[in-house]
CSV table of C-alpha atoms in Angstrom, one decimal:
chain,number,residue,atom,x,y,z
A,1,UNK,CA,-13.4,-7.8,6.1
A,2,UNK,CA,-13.2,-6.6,2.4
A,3,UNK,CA,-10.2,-4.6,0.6
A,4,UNK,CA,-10.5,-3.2,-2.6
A,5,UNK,CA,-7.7,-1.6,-4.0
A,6,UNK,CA,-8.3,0.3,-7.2
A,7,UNK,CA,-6.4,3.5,-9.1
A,8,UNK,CA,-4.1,1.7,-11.2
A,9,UNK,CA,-3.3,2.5,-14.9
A,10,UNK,CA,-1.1,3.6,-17.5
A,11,UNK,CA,1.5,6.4,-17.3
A,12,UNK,CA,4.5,7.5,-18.4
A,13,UNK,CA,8.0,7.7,-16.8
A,14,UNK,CA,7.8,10.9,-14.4
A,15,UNK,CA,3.6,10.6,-14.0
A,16,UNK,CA,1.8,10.1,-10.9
A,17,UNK,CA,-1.1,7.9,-9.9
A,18,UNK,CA,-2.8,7.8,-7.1
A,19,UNK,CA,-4.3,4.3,-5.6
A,20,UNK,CA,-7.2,3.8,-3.2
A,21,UNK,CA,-7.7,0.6,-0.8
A,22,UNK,CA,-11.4,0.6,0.6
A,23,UNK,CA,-12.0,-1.3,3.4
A,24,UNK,CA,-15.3,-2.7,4.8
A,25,UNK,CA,-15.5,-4.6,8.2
A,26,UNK,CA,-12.3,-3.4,9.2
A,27,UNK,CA,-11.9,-0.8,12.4
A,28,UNK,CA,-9.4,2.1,11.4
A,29,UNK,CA,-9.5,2.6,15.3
A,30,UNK,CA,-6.3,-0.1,15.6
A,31,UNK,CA,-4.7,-1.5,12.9
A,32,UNK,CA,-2.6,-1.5,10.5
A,33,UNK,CA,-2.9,-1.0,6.2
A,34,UNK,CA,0.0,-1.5,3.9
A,35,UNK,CA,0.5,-1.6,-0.2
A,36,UNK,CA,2.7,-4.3,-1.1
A,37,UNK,CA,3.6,-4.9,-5.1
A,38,UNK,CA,4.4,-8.0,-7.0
A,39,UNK,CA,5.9,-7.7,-10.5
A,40,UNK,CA,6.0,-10.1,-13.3
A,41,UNK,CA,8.9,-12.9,-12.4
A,42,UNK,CA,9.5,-10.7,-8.9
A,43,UNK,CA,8.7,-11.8,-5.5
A,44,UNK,CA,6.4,-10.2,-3.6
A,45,UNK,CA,7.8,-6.8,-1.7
A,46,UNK,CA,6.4,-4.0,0.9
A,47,UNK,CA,5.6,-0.5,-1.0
A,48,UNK,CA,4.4,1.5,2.4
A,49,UNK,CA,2.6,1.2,5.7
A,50,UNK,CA,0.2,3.5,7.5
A,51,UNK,CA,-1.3,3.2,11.1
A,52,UNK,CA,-4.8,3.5,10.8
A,53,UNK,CA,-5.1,5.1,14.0
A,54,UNK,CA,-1.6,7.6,14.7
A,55,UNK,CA,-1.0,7.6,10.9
A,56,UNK,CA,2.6,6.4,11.6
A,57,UNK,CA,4.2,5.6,8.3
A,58,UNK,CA,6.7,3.1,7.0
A,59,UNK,CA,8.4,2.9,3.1
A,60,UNK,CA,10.4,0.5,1.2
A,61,UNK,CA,13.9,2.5,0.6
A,62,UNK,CA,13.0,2.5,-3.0
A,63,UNK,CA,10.0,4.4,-2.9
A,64,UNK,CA,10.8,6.9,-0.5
A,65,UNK,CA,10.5,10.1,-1.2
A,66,UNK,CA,8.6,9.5,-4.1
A,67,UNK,CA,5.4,7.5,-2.6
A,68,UNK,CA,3.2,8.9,0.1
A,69,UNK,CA,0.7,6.9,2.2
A,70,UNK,CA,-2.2,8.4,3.9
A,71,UNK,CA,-5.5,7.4,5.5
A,72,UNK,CA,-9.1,8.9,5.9
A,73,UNK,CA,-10.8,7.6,8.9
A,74,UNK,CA,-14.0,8.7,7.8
A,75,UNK,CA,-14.4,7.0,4.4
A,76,UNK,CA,-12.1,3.4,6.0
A,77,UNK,CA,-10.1,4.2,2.9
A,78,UNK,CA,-5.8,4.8,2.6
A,79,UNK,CA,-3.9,6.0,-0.8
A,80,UNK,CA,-0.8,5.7,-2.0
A,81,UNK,CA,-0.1,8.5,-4.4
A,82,UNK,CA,2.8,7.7,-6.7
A,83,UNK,CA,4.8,10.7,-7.9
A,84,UNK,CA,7.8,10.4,-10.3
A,85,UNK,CA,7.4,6.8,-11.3
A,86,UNK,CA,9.7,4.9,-12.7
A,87,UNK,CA,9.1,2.0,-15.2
A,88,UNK,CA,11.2,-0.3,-12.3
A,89,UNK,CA,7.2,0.6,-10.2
A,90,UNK,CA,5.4,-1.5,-12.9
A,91,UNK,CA,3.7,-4.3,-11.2
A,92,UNK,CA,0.5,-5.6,-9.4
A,93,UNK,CA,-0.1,-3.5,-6.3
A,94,UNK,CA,-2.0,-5.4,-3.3
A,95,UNK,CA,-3.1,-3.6,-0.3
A,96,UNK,CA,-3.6,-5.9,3.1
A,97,UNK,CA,-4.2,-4.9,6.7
A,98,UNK,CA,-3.7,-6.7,10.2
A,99,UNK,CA,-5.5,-5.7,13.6
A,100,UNK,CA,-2.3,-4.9,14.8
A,101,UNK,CA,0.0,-1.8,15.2
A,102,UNK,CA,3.2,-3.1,13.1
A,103,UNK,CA,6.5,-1.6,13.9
A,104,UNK,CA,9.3,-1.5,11.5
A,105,UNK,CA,10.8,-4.2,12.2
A,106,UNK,CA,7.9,-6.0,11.0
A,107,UNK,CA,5.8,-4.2,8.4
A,108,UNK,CA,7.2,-5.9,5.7
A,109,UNK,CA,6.3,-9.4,6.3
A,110,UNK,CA,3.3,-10.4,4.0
A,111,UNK,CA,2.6,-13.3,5.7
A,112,UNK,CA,1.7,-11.5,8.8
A,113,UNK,CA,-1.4,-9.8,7.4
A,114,UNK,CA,-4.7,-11.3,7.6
A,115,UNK,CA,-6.9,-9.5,5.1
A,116,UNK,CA,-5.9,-8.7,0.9
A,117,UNK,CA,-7.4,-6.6,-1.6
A,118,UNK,CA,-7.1,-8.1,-5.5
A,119,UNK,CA,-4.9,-6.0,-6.9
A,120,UNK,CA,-4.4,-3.2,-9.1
A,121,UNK,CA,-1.9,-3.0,-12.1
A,122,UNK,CA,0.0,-0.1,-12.7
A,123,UNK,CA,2.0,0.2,-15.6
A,124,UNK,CA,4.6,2.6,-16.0
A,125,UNK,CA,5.7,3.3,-19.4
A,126,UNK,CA,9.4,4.2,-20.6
């Protein structure tokens, strides 16, 4: 299984960027993909969750209503598109999947996922 999360970049407070995670190897017919984000001197912390299969959808508090995940089945790919960002969203942005439905309860915990992407930095200026 492969990930490869790209889409990150520069941008100003208030922009929007929109991040891809490519999968090969891995089944969207049960699993689970979710963005986590790592900034400088920060621990690690969950962004958003999608269900590859129902498209149920999970978000850290301090991205909702401003982040949406979705998935396309077809092309094993899921986005995150980033609306009004902040410069507080600045960071490395990881995306990882598990062969499992997560609940959320669960979704969260990095340590439970099996596969990870490299990373993408977005940078979001003040």
């Amino acid at each position: 299984v492969q990930l490869q999360a790209s889409g990150g970049g520069w941008v100003q407070t208030g922009g929007s960027l929109r991040l891809s995670c490519e999968t090969s190897g891995f089944t969207f017919d049960y699993g689970s993909i979710t963005w986590f984000r790592q900034a400088p001197g920060k621990e690690r912390e969950a962004v958003s969750c999608i269900r590859t299969r129902s498209g149920v959808t999970y978000y850290a508090q301090s991205v909702k209503g401003r982040f949406t995940i979705s998935r396309d089945n077809a092309k094993n790919t899921v986005y995150l598109q980033m609306n009004s960002l902040k410069p507080e969203d600045t960071a490395v942005y990881y995306c990882a999947a598990i062969r499992q439905n997560v609940i959320s309860s669960s979704w969260h915990i990095g340590r439970s996922y099996d596969y990870w992407g490299q990373g993408t930095l977005v940078t979001v200026s003040s």
